Coordinates of C-alpha atoms and ligand atoms in Angstrom, one line a residue:
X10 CA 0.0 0.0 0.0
X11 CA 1.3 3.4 -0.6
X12 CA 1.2 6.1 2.2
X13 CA -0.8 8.9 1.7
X14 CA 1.3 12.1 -0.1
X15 CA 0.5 15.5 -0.8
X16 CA 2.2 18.2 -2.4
X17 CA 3.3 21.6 -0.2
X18 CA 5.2 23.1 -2.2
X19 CA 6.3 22.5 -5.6
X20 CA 8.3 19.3 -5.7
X21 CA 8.3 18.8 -2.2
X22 CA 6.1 16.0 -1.2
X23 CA 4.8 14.9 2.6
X24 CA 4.1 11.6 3.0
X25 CA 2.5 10.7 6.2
X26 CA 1.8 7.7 8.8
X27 CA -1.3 8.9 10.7
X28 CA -0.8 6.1 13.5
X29 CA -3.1 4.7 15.8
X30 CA -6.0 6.4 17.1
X31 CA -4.8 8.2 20.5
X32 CA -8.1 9.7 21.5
X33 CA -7.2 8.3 25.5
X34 CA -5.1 11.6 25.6
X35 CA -7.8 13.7 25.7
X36 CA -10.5 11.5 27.5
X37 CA -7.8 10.5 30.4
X38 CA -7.2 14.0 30.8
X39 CA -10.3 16.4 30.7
X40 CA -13.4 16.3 31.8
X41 CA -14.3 18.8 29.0
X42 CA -13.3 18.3 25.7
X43 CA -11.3 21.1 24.0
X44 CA -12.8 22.7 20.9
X45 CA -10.3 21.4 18.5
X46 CA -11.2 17.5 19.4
X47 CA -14.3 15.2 18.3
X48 CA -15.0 12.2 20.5
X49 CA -16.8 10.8 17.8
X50 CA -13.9 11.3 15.5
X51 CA -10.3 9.5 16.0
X52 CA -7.3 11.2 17.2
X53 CA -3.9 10.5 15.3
X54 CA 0.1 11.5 16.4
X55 CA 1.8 11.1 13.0
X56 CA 5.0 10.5 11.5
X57 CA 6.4 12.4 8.4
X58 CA 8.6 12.3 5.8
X59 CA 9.4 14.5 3.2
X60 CA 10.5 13.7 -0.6
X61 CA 12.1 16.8 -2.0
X62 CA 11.9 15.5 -5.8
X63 CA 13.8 17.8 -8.2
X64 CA 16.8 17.0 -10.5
X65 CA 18.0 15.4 -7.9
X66 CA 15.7 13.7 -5.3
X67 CA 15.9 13.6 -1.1
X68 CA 14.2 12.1 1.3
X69 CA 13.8 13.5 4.8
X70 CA 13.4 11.0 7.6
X71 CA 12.1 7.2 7.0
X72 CA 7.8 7.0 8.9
X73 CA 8.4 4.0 11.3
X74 CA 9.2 0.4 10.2
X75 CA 4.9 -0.5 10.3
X76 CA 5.2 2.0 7.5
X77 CA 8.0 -0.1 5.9
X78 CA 6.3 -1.8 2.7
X79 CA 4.6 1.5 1.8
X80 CA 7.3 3.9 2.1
X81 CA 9.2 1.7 -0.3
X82 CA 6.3 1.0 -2.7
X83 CA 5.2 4.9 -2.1
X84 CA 9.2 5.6 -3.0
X85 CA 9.5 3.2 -5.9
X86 CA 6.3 4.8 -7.5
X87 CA 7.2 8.2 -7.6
X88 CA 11.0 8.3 -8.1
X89 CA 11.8 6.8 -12.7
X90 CA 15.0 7.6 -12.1
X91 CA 15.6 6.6 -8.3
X92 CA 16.3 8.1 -4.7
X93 CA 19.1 10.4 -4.5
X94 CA 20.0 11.3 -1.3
X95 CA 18.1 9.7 2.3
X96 CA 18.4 12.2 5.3
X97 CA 17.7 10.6 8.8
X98 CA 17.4 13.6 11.1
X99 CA 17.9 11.8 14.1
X100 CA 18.3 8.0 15.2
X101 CA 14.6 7.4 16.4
X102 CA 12.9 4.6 15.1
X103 CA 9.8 6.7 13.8
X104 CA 12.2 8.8 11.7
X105 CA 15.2 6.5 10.6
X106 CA 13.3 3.1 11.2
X107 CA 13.3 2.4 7.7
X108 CA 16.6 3.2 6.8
X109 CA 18.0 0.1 5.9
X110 CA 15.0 -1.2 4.0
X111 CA 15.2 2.2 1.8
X112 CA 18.9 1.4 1.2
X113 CA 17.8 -1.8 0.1
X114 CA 15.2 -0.9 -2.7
X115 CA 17.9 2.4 -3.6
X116 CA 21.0 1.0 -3.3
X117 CA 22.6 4.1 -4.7
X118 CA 21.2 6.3 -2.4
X119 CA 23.6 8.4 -0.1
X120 CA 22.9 8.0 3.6
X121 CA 23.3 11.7 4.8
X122 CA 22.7 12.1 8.8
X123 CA 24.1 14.6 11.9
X124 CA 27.6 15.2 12.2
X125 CA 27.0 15.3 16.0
X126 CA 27.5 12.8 18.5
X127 CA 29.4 9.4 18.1
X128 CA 27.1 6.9 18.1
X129 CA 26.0 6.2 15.0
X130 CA 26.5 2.3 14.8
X131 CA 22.7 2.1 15.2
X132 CA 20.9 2.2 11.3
X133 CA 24.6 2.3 10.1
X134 CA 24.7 5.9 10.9
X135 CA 28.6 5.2 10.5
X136 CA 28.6 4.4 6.8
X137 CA 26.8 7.9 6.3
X138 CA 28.0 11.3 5.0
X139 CA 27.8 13.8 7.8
X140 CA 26.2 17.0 7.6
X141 CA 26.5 20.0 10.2
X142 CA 24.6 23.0 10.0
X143 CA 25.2 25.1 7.4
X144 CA 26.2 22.3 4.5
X145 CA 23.9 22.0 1.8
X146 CA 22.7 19.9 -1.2
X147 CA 21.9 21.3 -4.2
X148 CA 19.1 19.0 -5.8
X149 CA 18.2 21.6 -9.2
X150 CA 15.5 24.3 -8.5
X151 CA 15.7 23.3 -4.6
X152 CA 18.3 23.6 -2.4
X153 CA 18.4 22.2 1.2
X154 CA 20.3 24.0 4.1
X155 CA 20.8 21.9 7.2
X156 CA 20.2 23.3 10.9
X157 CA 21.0 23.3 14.3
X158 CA 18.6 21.3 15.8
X159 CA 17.4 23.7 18.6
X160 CA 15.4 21.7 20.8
X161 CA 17.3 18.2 20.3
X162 CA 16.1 15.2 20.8
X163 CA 18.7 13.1 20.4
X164 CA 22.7 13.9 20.9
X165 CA 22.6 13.2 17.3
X166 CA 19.9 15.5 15.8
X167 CA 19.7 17.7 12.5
X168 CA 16.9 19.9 11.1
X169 CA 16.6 21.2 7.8
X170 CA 15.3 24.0 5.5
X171 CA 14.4 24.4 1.5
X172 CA 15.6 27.4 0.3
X173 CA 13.8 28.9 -2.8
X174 CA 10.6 27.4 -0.8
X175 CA 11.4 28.8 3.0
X176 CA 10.6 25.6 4.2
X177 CA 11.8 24.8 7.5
X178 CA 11.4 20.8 8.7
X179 CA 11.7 21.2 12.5
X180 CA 11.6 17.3 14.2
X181 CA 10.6 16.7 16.7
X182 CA 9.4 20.7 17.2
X183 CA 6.0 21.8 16.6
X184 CA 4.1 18.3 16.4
X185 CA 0.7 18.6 17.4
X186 CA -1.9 16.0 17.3
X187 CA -5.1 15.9 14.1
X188 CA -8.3 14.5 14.1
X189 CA -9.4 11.5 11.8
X190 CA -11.3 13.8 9.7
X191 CA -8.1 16.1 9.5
X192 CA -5.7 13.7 7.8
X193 CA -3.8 15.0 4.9
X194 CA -4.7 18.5 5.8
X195 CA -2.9 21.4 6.1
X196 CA -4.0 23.3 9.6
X197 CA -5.9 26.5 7.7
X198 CA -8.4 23.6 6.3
X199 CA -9.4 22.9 10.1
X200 CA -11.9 24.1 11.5
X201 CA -10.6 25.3 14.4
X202 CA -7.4 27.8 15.1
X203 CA -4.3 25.4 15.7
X204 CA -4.0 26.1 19.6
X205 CA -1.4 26.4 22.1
X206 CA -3.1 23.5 24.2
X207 CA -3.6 21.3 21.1
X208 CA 0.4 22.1 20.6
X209 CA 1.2 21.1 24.6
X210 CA -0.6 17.5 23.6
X211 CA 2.7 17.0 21.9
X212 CA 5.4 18.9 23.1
X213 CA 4.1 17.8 27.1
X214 CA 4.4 14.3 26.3
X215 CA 7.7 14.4 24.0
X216 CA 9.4 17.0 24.8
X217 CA 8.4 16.9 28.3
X218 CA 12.1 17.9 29.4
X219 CA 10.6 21.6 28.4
X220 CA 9.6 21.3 32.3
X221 CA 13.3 22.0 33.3
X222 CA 14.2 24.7 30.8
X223 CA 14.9 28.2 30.8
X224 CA 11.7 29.7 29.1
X225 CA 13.5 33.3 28.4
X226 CA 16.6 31.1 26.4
X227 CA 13.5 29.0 24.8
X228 CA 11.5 32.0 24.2
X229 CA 14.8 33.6 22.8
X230 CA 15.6 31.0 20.7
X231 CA 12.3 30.6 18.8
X232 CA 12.4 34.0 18.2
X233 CA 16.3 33.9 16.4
X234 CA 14.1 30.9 14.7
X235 CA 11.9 33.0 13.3
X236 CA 14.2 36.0 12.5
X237 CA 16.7 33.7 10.9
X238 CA 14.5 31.8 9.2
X239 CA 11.1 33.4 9.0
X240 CA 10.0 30.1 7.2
X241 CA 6.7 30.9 4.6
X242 CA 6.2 27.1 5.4
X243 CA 6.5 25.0 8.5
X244 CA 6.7 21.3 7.9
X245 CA 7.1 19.1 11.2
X246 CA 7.9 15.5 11.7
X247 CA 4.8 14.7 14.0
X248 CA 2.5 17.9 12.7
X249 CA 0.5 18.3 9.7
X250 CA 2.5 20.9 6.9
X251 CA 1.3 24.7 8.3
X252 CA 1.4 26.5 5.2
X253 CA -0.6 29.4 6.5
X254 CA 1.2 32.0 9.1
X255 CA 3.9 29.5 10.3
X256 CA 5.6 32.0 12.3
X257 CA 2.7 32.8 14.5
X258 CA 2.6 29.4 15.0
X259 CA 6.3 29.1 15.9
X260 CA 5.3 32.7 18.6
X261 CA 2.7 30.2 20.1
X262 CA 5.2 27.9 20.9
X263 CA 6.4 30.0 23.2
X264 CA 3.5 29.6 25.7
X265 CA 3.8 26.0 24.6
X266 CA 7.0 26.0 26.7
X267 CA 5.4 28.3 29.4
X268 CA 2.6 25.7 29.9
X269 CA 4.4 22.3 29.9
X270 CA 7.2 24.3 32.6
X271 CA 3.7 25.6 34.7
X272 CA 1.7 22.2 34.2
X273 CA 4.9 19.7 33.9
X274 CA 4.6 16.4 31.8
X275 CA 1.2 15.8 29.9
X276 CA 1.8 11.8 29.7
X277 CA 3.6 9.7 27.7
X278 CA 2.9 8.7 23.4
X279 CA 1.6 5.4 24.1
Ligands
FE2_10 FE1 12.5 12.0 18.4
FE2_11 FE1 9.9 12.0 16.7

């Protein structure tokens, strides 16, 4: 089966694994239910990853081995002249799971993952180029730019950014969890406003360590994000493509960090 892909940008693809249906977040935790969530409808934490298909194609990050068959076929059916270049942003099995399976089925693929860190032996990390922030691969009309990872979640962590597209591809930052009926949709086709608390469903459970931080050096460093970067789109590993003011949705992280350090950790992803 093929995963579900849609375009965001011209040649740059998502291609997402909704997950299972996670709706015991919301009903172990309020007694009211937020705007933003149907208990009717299911609720899905997904996994993304990105095929930048140009001249030269890339992919970003792997979906998680359940996804394995279909990221290959989804791969196979989309790229006549092959994969390029595979990007694992960090070693976490929803985002480089699939790694060896995608070398498999593109053998001449180059493995490209974090320069940081030194232990790589896991997905044969070791074999890969190494990219810090700042390198960049020129695939035709796009060009990626890697990036600090600002909120790690790994010692061996890389974001990204397309360049002509100012796209910026922040995992694990910014995830948020969709309804059933929201799959495949960008967050101005909800039908509510992507909120902070929807945004602490995420970052509470993942990046829970948010509890210990400085919030001024957090709230400082997502606005250098935004200065830096001001990225027209926003395309997270765990949060449907925001396409649609992406850097008041990077401000409104701020009082993600706020909440998770005033209400500590939301639960866990099971
Ligand atoms: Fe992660
Ligand atoms: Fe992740």
């Amino acid at each position: 089966m093929v995963a579900p892909t849609r375009e965001i940008a011209p040649g740059i693809h998502w291609i997402a694994e909704p997950g299972p249906d996670r709706s015991h977040f919301i009903e172990d935790q309020y007694d009211r239910h937020p705007a933003w969530y149907d208990p009717a409808d299911s609720l899905h934490v997904p996994q993304h990853a990105y095929l930048l298909d140009d001249e030269e194609s890339l992919l970003f990050d792997t979906l998680s081995p359940a996804c394995k068959p279909d990221i290959v076929e989804t791969l196979t059916e989309r790229l006549d002249d092959g994969l390029d270049y595979l990007v694992v942003s960090h070693p976490d099995v929803p985002h480089a799971g699939n790694a060896m399976a995608i070398l498999e089925a593109f053998p001449d693929a180059t493995l490209v993952a974090p320069a940081y860190g030194n232990a790589h032996a896991l997905y044969h990390l070791d074999d890969a180029v190494h990219v810090a922030a700042g390198d960049t691969i020129n695939l035709g009309a796009l060009e990626v730019e890697f990036v600090e990872a600002s909120f790690p979640d790994a010692p061996i962590h890389i974001w990204m950014r397309e360049l002509t597209t100012e796209t910026l591809f922040p995992v694990d930052w910014l995830g948020y969890p969709h309804r059933g009926v929201e799959t495949m949709a960008f967050p101005a086709e909800f039908d509510t406003e992507l909120t902070v608390d929807r945004l602490v469903q995420f970052h509470g459970r993942v990046l829970f360590w948010f509890q210990y931080v400085d919030v001024d050096a957090v709230t400082a460093e997502i606005d250098r994000l935004i200065q830096d970067f001001e990225p027209v789109i926003v395309a997270p590993g765990h949060g449907n493509p925001i396409r649609e003011g992406a850097t008041d949705v990077m401000a409104r992280a701020k009082e993600v960090v706020a909440a998770v350090q005033r209400d500590g950790r939301v639960g866990t992803l099971g």
